[in-house]
Short mmCIF file of N, CA and C in Angstrom, two decimals:
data_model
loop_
_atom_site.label_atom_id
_atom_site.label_comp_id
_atom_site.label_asym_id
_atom_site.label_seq_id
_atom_site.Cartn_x
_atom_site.Cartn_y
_atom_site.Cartn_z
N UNK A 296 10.50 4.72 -10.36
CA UNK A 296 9.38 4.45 -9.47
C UNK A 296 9.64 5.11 -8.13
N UNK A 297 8.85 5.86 -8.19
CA UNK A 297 8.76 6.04 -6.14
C UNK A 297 8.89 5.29 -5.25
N UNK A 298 9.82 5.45 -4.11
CA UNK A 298 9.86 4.26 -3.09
C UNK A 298 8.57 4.20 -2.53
N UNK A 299 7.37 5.16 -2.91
CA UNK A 299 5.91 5.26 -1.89
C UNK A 299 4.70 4.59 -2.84
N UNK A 300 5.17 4.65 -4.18
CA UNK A 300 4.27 3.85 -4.98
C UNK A 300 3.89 2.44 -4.67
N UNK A 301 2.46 2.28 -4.82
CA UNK A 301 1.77 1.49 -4.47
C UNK A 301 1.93 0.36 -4.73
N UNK A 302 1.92 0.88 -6.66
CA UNK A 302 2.55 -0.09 -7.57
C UNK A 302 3.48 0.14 -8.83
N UNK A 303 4.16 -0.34 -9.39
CA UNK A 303 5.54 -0.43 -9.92
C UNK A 303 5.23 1.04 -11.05
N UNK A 304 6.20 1.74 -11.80
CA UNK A 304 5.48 2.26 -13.12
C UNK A 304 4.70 1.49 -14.03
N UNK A 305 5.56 0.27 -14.38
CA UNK A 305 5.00 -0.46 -15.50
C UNK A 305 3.93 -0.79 -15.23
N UNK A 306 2.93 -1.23 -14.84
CA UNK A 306 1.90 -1.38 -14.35
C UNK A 306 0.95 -0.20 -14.53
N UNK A 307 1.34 0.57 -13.98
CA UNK A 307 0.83 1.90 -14.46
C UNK A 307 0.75 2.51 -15.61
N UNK A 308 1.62 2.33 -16.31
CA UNK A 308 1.69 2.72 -17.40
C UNK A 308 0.83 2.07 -18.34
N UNK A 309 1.07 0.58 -18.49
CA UNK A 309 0.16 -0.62 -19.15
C UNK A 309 -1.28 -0.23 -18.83
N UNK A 310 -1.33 0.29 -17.85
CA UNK A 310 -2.77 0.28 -17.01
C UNK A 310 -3.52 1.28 -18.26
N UNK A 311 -2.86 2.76 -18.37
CA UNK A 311 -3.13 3.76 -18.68
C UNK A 311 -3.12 3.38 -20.42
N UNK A 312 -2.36 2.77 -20.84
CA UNK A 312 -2.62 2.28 -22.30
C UNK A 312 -3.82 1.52 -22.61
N UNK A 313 -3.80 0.58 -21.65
CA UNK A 313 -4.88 -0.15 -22.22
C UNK A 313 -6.04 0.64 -21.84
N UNK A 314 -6.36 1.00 -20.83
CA UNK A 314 -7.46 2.26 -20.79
C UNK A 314 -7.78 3.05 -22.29
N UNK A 315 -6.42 3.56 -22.34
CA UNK A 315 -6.75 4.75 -23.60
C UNK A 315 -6.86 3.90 -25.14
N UNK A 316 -6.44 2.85 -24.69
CA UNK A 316 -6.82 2.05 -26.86
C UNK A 316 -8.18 1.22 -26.26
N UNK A 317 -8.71 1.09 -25.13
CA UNK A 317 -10.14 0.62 -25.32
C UNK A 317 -10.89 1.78 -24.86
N UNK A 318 -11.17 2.88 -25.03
CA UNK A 318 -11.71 4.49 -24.77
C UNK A 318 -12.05 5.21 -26.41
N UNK A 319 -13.16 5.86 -26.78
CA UNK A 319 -13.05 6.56 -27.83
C UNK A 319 -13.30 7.96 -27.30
N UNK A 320 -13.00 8.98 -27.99
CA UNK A 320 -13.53 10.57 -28.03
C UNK A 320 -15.22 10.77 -27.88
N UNK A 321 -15.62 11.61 -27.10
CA UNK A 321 -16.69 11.73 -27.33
C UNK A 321 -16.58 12.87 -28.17
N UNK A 322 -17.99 14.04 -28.73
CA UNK A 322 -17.68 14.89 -29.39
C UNK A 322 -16.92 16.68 -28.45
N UNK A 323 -17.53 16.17 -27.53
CA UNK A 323 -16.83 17.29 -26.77
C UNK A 323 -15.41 16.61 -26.34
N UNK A 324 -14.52 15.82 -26.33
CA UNK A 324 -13.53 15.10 -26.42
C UNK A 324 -13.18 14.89 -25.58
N UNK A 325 -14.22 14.16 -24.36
CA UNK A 325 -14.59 13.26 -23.36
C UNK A 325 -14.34 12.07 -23.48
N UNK A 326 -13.76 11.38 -23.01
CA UNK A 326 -13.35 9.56 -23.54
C UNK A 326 -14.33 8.81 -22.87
N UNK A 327 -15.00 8.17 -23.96
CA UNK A 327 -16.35 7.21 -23.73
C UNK A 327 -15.52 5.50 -23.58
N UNK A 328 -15.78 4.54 -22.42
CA UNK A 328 -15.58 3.67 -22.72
C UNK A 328 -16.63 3.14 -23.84
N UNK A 329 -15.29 1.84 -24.96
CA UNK A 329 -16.34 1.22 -25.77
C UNK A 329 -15.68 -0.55 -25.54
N UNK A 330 -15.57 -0.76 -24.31
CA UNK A 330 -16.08 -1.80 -23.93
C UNK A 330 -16.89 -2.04 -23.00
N UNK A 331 -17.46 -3.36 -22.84
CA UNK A 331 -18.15 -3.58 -21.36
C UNK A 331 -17.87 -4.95 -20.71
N UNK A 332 -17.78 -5.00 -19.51
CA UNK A 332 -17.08 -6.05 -18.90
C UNK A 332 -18.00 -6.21 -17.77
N UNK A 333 -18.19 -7.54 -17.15
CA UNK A 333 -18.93 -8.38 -17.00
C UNK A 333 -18.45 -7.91 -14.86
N UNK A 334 -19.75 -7.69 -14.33
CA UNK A 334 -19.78 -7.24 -13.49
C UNK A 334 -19.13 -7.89 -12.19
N UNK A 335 -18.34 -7.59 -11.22
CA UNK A 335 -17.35 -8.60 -10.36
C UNK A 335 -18.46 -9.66 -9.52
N UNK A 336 -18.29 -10.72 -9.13
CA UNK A 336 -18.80 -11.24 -8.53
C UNK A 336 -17.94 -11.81 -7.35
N UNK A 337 -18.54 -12.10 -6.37
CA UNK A 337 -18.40 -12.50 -5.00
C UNK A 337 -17.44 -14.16 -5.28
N UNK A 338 -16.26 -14.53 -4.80
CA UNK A 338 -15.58 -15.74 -4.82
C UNK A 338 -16.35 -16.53 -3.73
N UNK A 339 -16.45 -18.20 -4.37
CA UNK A 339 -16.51 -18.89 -3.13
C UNK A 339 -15.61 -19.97 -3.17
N UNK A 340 -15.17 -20.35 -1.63
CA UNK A 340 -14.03 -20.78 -1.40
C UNK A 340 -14.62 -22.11 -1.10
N UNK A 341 -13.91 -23.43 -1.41
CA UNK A 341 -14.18 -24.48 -0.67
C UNK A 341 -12.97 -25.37 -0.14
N UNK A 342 -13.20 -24.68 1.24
CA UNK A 342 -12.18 -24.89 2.29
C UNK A 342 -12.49 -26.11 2.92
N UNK A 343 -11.75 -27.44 3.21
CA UNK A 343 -11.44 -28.51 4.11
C UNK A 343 -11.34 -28.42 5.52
N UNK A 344 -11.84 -29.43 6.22
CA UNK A 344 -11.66 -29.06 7.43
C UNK A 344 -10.84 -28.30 8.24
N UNK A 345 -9.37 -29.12 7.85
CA UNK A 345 -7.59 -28.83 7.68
C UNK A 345 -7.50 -27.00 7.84
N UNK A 346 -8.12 -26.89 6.51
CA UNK A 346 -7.65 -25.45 6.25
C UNK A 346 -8.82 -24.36 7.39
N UNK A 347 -9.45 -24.42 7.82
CA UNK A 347 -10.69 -24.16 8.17
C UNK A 347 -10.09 -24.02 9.69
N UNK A 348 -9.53 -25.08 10.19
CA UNK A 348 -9.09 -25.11 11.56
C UNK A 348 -7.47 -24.47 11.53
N UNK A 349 -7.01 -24.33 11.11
CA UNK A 349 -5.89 -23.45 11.07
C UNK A 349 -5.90 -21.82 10.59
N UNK A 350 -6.76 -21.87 9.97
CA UNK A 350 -7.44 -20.71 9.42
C UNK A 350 -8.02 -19.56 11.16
N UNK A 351 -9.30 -20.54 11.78
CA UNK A 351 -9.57 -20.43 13.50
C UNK A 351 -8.36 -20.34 14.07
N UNK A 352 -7.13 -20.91 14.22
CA UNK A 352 -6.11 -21.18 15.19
C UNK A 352 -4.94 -19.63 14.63
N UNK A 353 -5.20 -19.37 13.77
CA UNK A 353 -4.18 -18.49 12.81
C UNK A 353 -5.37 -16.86 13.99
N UNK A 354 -6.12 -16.95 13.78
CA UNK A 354 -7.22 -15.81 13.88
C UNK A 354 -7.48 -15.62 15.90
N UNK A 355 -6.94 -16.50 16.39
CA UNK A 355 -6.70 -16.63 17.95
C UNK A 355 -5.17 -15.96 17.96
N UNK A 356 -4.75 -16.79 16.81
CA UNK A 356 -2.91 -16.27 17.93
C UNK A 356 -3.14 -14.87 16.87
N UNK A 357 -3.41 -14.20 16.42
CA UNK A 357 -3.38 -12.95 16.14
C UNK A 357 -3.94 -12.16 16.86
N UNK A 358 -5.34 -11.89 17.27
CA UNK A 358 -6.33 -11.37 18.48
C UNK A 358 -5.18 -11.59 19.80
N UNK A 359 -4.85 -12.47 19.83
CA UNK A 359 -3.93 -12.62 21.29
C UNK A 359 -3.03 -11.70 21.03
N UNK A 360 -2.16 -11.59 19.72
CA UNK A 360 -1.16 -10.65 19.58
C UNK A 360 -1.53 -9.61 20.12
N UNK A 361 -2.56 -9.10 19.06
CA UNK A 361 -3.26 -7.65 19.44
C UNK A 361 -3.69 -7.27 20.72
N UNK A 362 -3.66 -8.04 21.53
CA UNK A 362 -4.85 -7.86 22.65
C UNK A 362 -3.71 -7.51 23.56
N UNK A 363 -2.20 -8.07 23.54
CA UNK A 363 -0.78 -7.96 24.06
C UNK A 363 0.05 -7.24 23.90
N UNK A 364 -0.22 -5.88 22.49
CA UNK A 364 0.44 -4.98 22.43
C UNK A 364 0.46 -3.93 23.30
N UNK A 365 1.39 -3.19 23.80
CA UNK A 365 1.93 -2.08 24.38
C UNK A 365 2.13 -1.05 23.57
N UNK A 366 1.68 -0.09 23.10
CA UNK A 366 2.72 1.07 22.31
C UNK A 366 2.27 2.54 22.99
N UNK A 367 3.11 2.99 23.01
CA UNK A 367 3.45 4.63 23.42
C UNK A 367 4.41 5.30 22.20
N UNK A 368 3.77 6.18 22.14
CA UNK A 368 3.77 7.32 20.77
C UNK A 368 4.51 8.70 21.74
N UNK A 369 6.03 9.03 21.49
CA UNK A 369 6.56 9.91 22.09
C UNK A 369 7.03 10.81 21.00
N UNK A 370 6.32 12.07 21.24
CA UNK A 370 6.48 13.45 20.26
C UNK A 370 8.00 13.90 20.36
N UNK A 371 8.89 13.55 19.69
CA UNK A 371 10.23 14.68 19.82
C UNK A 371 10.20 15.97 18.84
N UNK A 372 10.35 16.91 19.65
CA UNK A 372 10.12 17.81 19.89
C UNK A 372 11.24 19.40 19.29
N UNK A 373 12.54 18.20 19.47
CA UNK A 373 13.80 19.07 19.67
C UNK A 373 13.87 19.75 18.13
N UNK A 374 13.83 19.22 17.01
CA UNK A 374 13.76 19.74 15.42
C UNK A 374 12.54 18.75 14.78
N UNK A 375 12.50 19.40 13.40
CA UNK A 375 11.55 18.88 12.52
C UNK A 375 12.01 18.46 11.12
N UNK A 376 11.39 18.63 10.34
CA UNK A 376 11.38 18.60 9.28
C UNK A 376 12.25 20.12 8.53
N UNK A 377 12.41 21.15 9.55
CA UNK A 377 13.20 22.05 8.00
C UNK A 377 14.44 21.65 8.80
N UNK A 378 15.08 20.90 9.58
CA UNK A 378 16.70 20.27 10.44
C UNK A 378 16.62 19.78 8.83
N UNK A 379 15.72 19.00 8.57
CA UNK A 379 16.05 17.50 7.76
C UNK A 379 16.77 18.54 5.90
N UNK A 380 15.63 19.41 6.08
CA UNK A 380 15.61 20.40 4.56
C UNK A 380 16.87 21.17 5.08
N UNK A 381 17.18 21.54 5.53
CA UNK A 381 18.30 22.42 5.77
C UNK A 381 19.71 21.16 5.37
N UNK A 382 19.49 20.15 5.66
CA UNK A 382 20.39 19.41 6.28
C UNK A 382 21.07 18.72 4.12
N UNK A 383 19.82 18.83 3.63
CA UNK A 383 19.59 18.36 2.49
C UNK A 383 19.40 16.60 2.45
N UNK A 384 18.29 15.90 3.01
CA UNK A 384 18.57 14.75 3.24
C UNK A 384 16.90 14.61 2.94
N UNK A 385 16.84 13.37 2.25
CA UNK A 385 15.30 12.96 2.19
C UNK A 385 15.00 12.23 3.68
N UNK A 386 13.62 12.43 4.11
CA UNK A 386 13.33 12.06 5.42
C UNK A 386 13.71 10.23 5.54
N UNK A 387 13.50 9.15 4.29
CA UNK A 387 13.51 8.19 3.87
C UNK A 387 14.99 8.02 4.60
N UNK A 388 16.17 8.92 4.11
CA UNK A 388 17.70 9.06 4.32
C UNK A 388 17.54 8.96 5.89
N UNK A 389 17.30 10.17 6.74
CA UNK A 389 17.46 10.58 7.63
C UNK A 389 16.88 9.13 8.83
N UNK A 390 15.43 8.83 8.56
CA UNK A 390 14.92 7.99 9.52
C UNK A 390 15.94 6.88 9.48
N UNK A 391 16.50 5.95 8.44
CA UNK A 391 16.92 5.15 8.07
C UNK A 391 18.89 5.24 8.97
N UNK A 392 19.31 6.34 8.83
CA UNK A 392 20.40 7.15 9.67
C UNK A 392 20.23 6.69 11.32
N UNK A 393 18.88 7.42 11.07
CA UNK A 393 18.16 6.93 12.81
C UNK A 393 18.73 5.80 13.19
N UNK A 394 17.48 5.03 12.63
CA UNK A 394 17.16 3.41 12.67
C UNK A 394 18.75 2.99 13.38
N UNK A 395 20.18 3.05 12.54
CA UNK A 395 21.01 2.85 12.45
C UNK A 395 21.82 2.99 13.33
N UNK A 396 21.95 4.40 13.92
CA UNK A 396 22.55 5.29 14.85
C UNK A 396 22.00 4.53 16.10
N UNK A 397 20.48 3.90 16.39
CA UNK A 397 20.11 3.51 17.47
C UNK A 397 20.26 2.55 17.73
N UNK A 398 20.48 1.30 16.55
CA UNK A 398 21.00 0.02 16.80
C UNK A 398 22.57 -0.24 17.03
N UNK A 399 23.03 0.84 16.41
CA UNK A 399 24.71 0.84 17.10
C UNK A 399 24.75 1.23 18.38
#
């Protein structure tokens, strides 16, 4: 599995099976679904007061978070990406090196 995958192989894979044993050939050998499945519908929730007001109180201290962030985005400049290829190191390796190097 890729450390960037979304989701696991197996999953994927299962995904892609069951696709292809519920699929037939068309004659130009186009795969026709030959099932049909029942169209998604909208969930409704029935939430308690309890949950409802913590739910509001959860949705304040987040907005407050947000509203309190600071960030500055600083371009370095000095190498790139062929340091990293030259270097033979996946960028995953290298940032992680970083991370490391800066907390020591």
């Amino acid at each position: 599995m890729s450390p960037h995958a979304p989701v696991p192989d197996a999953i994927t894979a299962t995904s892609c099976i069951v696709t292809a044993k519920s699929s037939e050939s068309s004659e130009n050998g186009a795969s026709v679904a030959t099932t049909s499945f029942r169209l998604p519908t909208a969930l409704t929730w029935e939430i308690d007061d309890e949950v409802s007001l913590a739910i509001q109180e959860a949705s304040k201290k987040m907005n407050k978070l947000c509203n309190d962030l600071d960030l500055f985005v600083h371009r370095f400049t000095k190498y790139g990406k062929n340091f990293i290829k030259k270097h033979k190191m996946s960028p995953d390796a290298f940032i992680q090196v970083a991370l490391q190097l800066t907390y020591y």
